[in-house]
Tab-separated table of N, CA and C in Angstrom:
chain	number	residue	atom	x	y	z
A	1446	MET	N	0.795	-1.195	-0.005
A	1446	MET	CA	-0.025	0.074	-0.070
A	1446	MET	C	0.847	1.229	-0.044
A	1447	ILE	N	0.590	2.229	-0.808
A	1447	ILE	CA	1.388	3.373	-0.934
A	1447	ILE	C	0.639	4.392	-0.057
A	1448	ARG	N	1.374	5.047	0.833
A	1448	ARG	CA	0.845	6.013	1.724
A	1448	ARG	C	1.190	7.292	1.058
A	1449	THR	N	0.268	8.248	1.062
A	1449	THR	CA	0.522	9.646	0.647
A	1449	THR	C	0.507	10.568	1.817
A	1450	VAL	N	1.195	11.733	1.665
A	1450	VAL	CA	1.184	12.696	2.659
A	1450	VAL	C	0.883	14.024	2.078
A	1451	CYS	N	0.679	14.967	2.980
A	1451	CYS	CA	0.374	16.367	2.519
A	1451	CYS	C	1.576	16.863	1.725
A	1452	THR	N	1.390	17.453	0.555
A	1452	THR	CA	2.493	17.934	-0.153
A	1452	THR	C	2.637	19.435	0.031
A	1453	TYR	N	1.651	20.062	0.590
A	1453	TYR	CA	1.666	21.577	0.782
A	1453	TYR	C	1.838	22.205	-0.521
A	1454	SER	N	1.605	21.542	-1.611
A	1454	SER	CA	1.648	22.060	-2.921
A	1454	SER	C	0.373	22.789	-3.130
A	1455	THR	N	0.386	24.033	-3.477
A	1455	THR	CA	-0.879	24.814	-3.664
A	1455	THR	C	-0.790	25.605	-5.034
A	1456	GLU	N	-1.778	25.509	-5.752
A	1456	GLU	CA	-1.873	26.299	-6.941
A	1456	GLU	C	-3.006	27.263	-6.873
A	1457	LYS	N	-2.662	28.505	-6.970
A	1457	LYS	CA	-3.698	29.525	-6.813
A	1457	LYS	C	-3.803	30.391	-8.116
A	1458	PHE	N	-4.894	30.614	-8.628
A	1458	PHE	CA	-4.964	31.446	-9.948
A	1458	PHE	C	-6.248	32.299	-9.954
A	1459	ASP	N	-6.124	33.288	-10.794
A	1459	ASP	CA	-7.330	34.146	-11.039
A	1459	ASP	C	-8.335	33.415	-11.824
A	1460	VAL	N	-9.642	33.684	-11.569
A	1460	VAL	CA	-10.753	33.108	-12.345
A	1460	VAL	C	-11.498	34.313	-12.898
A	1461	THR	N	-11.788	34.175	-14.281
A	1461	THR	CA	-12.512	35.247	-14.874
A	1461	THR	C	-13.826	34.868	-15.490
A	1462	ALA	N	-14.680	35.648	-15.611
A	1462	ALA	CA	-16.073	35.434	-16.313
A	1462	ALA	C	-16.588	34.087	-15.712
A	1463	SER	N	-16.610	33.913	-14.435
A	1463	SER	CA	-17.140	32.637	-13.835
A	1463	SER	C	-17.984	32.992	-12.631
A	1464	SER	N	-18.851	32.056	-12.303
A	1464	SER	CA	-19.755	32.238	-11.108
A	1464	SER	C	-19.720	30.873	-10.363
A	1465	GLY	N	-20.031	31.120	-9.040
A	1465	GLY	CA	-20.209	29.977	-8.151
A	1465	GLY	C	-21.551	30.137	-7.327
A	1466	LYS	N	-22.074	29.083	-6.804
A	1466	LYS	CA	-23.290	29.166	-5.943
A	1466	LYS	C	-22.978	28.705	-4.576
A	1467	GLY	N	-23.133	29.612	-3.658
A	1467	GLY	CA	-22.835	29.272	-2.303
A	1467	GLY	C	-24.235	29.249	-1.540
A	1468	ALA	N	-24.118	29.386	-0.150
A	1468	ALA	CA	-25.388	29.298	0.644
A	1468	ALA	C	-26.226	30.554	0.450
A	1469	GLN	N	-25.682	31.709	0.029
A	1469	GLN	CA	-26.459	32.923	-0.227
A	1469	GLN	C	-26.904	33.110	-1.693
A	1470	GLY	N	-26.600	32.104	-2.532
A	1470	GLY	CA	-26.845	32.185	-3.950
A	1470	GLY	C	-25.634	32.400	-4.822
A	1471	TRP	N	-25.893	32.831	-6.020
A	1471	TRP	CA	-24.807	32.952	-7.019
A	1471	TRP	C	-23.971	34.183	-6.693
A	1472	PHE	N	-22.562	34.079	-6.994
A	1472	PHE	CA	-21.749	35.182	-6.825
A	1472	PHE	C	-20.653	35.110	-7.889
A	1473	PRO	N	-19.988	36.157	-8.212
A	1473	PRO	CA	-18.880	36.100	-9.217
A	1473	PRO	C	-17.593	35.498	-8.606
A	1474	LEU	N	-16.946	34.553	-9.251
A	1474	LEU	CA	-15.682	34.044	-8.720
A	1474	LEU	C	-14.545	34.863	-9.143
A	1475	ARG	N	-13.516	34.950	-8.347
A	1475	ARG	CA	-12.304	35.715	-8.596
A	1475	ARG	C	-11.039	34.923	-8.522
A	1476	THR	N	-11.036	33.934	-7.508
A	1476	THR	CA	-9.855	33.126	-7.494
A	1476	THR	C	-10.197	31.642	-7.234
A	1477	ALA	N	-9.309	30.756	-7.586
A	1477	ALA	CA	-9.368	29.379	-7.255
A	1477	ALA	C	-8.139	28.912	-6.756
A	1478	THR	N	-8.197	28.015	-5.692
A	1478	THR	CA	-6.953	27.457	-5.103
A	1478	THR	C	-7.178	25.969	-5.145
A	1479	VAL	N	-6.192	25.238	-5.600
A	1479	VAL	CA	-6.181	23.847	-5.721
A	1479	VAL	C	-4.947	23.245	-4.837
A	1480	TYR	N	-5.239	22.257	-3.887
A	1480	TYR	CA	-4.157	21.904	-3.057
A	1480	TYR	C	-4.481	20.424	-2.574
A	1481	TYR	N	-3.473	19.719	-1.996
A	1481	TYR	CA	-3.684	18.318	-1.490
A	1481	TYR	C	-3.397	18.410	-0.008
A	1482	ASP	N	-4.429	17.922	0.790
A	1482	ASP	CA	-4.320	18.176	2.269
A	1482	ASP	C	-5.306	17.324	2.827
A	1483	HIS	N	-5.445	17.382	4.171
A	1483	HIS	CA	-6.460	16.639	5.024
A	1483	HIS	C	-7.754	17.350	4.695
A	1484	PRO	N	-8.856	16.552	4.448
A	1484	PRO	CA	-10.113	17.172	4.282
A	1484	PRO	C	-10.828	17.498	5.545
A	1485	VAL	N	-11.800	18.361	5.463
A	1485	VAL	CA	-12.594	18.733	6.547
A	1485	VAL	C	-13.836	17.755	6.790
A	1486	HIS	N	-14.347	17.369	5.622
A	1486	HIS	CA	-15.573	16.520	5.726
A	1486	HIS	C	-15.417	15.139	4.927
A	1487	ALA	N	-14.761	15.131	3.864
A	1487	ALA	CA	-14.717	13.810	3.078
A	1487	ALA	C	-14.047	12.705	3.848
A	1488	PRO	N	-14.569	11.519	3.576
A	1488	PRO	CA	-14.091	10.334	4.375
A	1488	PRO	C	-12.826	9.754	3.895
A	1489	GLU	N	-11.778	10.590	3.711
A	1489	GLU	CA	-10.404	10.117	3.194
A	1489	GLU	C	-9.343	10.780	4.155
A	1490	ASP	N	-8.135	10.190	4.133
A	1490	ASP	CA	-7.160	10.794	4.881
A	1490	ASP	C	-6.576	12.057	4.310
A	1491	HIS	N	-6.612	12.038	2.953
A	1491	HIS	CA	-6.096	13.246	2.188
A	1491	HIS	C	-6.974	13.332	0.929
A	1492	THR	N	-7.230	14.604	0.529
A	1492	THR	CA	-7.969	14.748	-0.681
A	1492	THR	C	-7.361	15.948	-1.523
A	1493	VAL	N	-7.823	16.004	-2.754
A	1493	VAL	CA	-7.482	17.129	-3.538
A	1493	VAL	C	-8.649	18.102	-3.314
A	1494	ASN	N	-8.271	19.380	-2.875
A	1494	ASN	CA	-9.271	20.329	-2.460
A	1494	ASN	C	-9.187	21.466	-3.418
A	1495	ILE	N	-10.414	21.944	-3.774
A	1495	ILE	CA	-10.556	23.168	-4.558
A	1495	ILE	C	-11.388	24.158	-3.989
A	1496	ASP	N	-10.855	25.304	-3.744
A	1496	ASP	CA	-11.631	26.418	-3.152
A	1496	ASP	C	-11.881	27.552	-4.214
A	1497	PHE	N	-13.084	27.798	-4.536
A	1497	PHE	CA	-13.478	28.942	-5.406
A	1497	PHE	C	-13.921	30.113	-4.518
A	1498	LEU	N	-13.340	31.242	-4.770
A	1498	LEU	CA	-13.630	32.390	-3.843
A	1498	LEU	C	-13.816	33.675	-4.605
A	1499	ASN	N	-14.440	34.593	-3.758
A	1499	ASN	CA	-14.441	35.970	-4.138
A	1499	ASN	C	-14.160	36.686	-2.879
A	1500	PRO	N	-12.879	37.002	-2.581
A	1500	PRO	CA	-12.479	37.634	-1.326
A	1500	PRO	C	-13.179	38.970	-1.120
A	1501	ASP	N	-13.515	39.700	-2.207
A	1501	ASP	CA	-14.199	40.965	-1.990
A	1501	ASP	C	-15.544	40.869	-1.320
A	1502	GLN	N	-16.183	39.657	-1.352
A	1502	GLN	CA	-17.516	39.484	-0.831
A	1502	GLN	C	-17.520	38.689	0.562
A	1503	GLY	N	-16.312	38.551	1.097
A	1503	GLY	CA	-16.234	37.973	2.408
A	1503	GLY	C	-16.200	36.452	2.408
A	1504	PRO	N	-16.174	35.790	3.602
A	1504	PRO	CA	-16.087	34.354	3.686
A	1504	PRO	C	-17.329	33.569	3.148
A	1505	GLY	N	-18.468	34.193	3.067
A	1505	GLY	CA	-19.584	33.413	2.543
A	1505	GLY	C	-19.558	33.251	0.994
A	1506	ALA	N	-18.678	33.981	0.350
A	1506	ALA	CA	-18.574	33.825	-1.200
A	1506	ALA	C	-17.399	32.808	-1.419
A	1507	ARG	N	-17.736	31.610	-1.028
A	1507	ARG	CA	-16.736	30.429	-1.184
A	1507	ARG	C	-17.475	29.175	-1.500
A	1508	VAL	N	-16.923	28.359	-2.436
A	1508	VAL	CA	-17.391	27.089	-2.787
A	1508	VAL	C	-16.212	26.236	-2.619
A	1509	ALA	N	-16.302	25.247	-1.611
A	1509	ALA	CA	-15.236	24.356	-1.356
A	1509	ALA	C	-15.540	22.910	-1.894
A	1510	VAL	N	-14.615	22.240	-2.417
A	1510	VAL	CA	-14.832	20.884	-2.865
A	1510	VAL	C	-13.561	19.918	-2.387
A	1511	GLU	N	-13.864	18.831	-1.795
A	1511	GLU	CA	-12.854	17.842	-1.354
A	1511	GLU	C	-13.045	16.616	-2.286
A	1512	LEU	N	-12.033	16.206	-2.984
A	1512	LEU	CA	-12.133	15.082	-3.892
A	1512	LEU	C	-11.132	14.022	-3.580
A	1513	SER	N	-11.593	12.810	-3.601
A	1513	SER	CA	-10.620	11.643	-3.515
A	1513	SER	C	-9.715	11.723	-4.801
A	1514	LEU	N	-8.533	11.015	-4.746
A	1514	LEU	CA	-7.671	11.082	-5.877
A	1514	LEU	C	-8.305	10.521	-7.038
A	1515	ASP	N	-9.055	9.412	-6.949
A	1515	ASP	CA	-9.792	8.908	-8.100
A	1515	ASP	C	-10.781	9.798	-8.672
A	1516	SER	N	-11.556	10.507	-7.831
A	1516	SER	CA	-12.535	11.483	-8.320
A	1516	SER	C	-11.766	12.751	-8.973
A	1517	ALA	N	-10.651	13.168	-8.401
A	1517	ALA	CA	-9.905	14.235	-8.907
A	1517	ALA	C	-9.426	13.893	-10.358
A	1518	ARG	N	-8.898	12.678	-10.465
A	1518	ARG	CA	-8.434	12.185	-11.793
A	1518	ARG	C	-9.668	12.190	-12.810
A	1519	ALA	N	-10.818	11.723	-12.344
A	1519	ALA	CA	-11.992	11.641	-13.210
A	1519	ALA	C	-12.347	13.060	-13.646
A	1520	LEU	N	-12.403	13.926	-12.743
A	1520	LEU	CA	-12.703	15.385	-12.965
A	1520	LEU	C	-11.772	15.914	-13.990
A	1521	LEU	N	-10.511	15.716	-13.752
A	1521	LEU	CA	-9.437	16.293	-14.626
A	1521	LEU	C	-9.648	15.752	-16.102
A	1522	ALA	N	-9.984	14.456	-16.232
A	1522	ALA	CA	-10.156	13.850	-17.485
A	1522	ALA	C	-11.414	14.448	-18.180
A	1523	ALA	N	-12.520	14.655	-17.337
A	1523	ALA	CA	-13.743	15.237	-17.961
A	1523	ALA	C	-13.541	16.619	-18.379
A	1524	LEU	N	-12.775	17.447	-17.616
A	1524	LEU	CA	-12.477	18.820	-17.910
A	1524	LEU	C	-11.746	18.876	-19.160
A	1525	GLN	N	-10.731	17.980	-19.372
A	1525	GLN	CA	-9.927	18.004	-20.546
A	1525	GLN	C	-10.713	17.836	-21.791
A	1526	VAL	N	-11.591	16.772	-21.688
A	1526	VAL	CA	-12.534	16.398	-22.928
A	1526	VAL	C	-13.390	17.624	-23.207
A	1527	THR	N	-14.078	18.150	-22.189
A	1527	THR	CA	-15.003	19.234	-22.305
A	1527	THR	C	-14.381	20.482	-22.987
A	1528	VAL	N	-13.153	20.807	-22.415
A	1528	VAL	CA	-12.430	22.035	-22.891
A	1528	VAL	C	-12.086	21.736	-24.367
A	1529	GLU	N	-11.469	20.594	-24.700
A	1529	GLU	CA	-11.202	20.344	-26.062
A	1529	GLU	C	-12.386	20.484	-26.985
A	1530	ARG	N	-13.447	19.904	-26.635
A	1530	ARG	CA	-14.709	19.927	-27.391
A	1530	ARG	C	-15.149	21.398	-27.545
A	1531	ALA	N	-15.051	22.204	-26.538
A	1531	ALA	CA	-15.517	23.554	-26.499
A	1531	ALA	C	-14.594	24.412	-27.473
A	1532	GLU	N	-13.306	24.113	-27.465
A	1532	GLU	CA	-12.441	24.858	-28.309
A	1532	GLU	C	-12.624	24.611	-29.840
A	1533	HIS	N	-13.212	23.460	-30.125
A	1533	HIS	CA	-13.445	23.073	-31.567
A	1533	HIS	C	-14.954	23.254	-31.934
A	1534	HIS	N	-15.673	23.792	-31.089
A	1534	HIS	CA	-17.122	24.064	-31.312
A	1534	HIS	C	-17.350	25.314	-32.167
């Protein structure tokens, strides 16, 4: 069994022309952060975590996702296919 540990590897980038839906409804997204760490809620030791934020609108303007490695790989593949199709549309 291969054990994985927190890498503290974090990718943060600006998000443009995008929206997220939080507890208070839809809001414009400004940044996204992707990192590998201990989850808050998901039933895994470590997860790939994605935080979509709009810091100008406070802590309520956040959408957080915790994905198992298998789910993160599946999302990555689906995003790749979808983006490639959109580019050729």
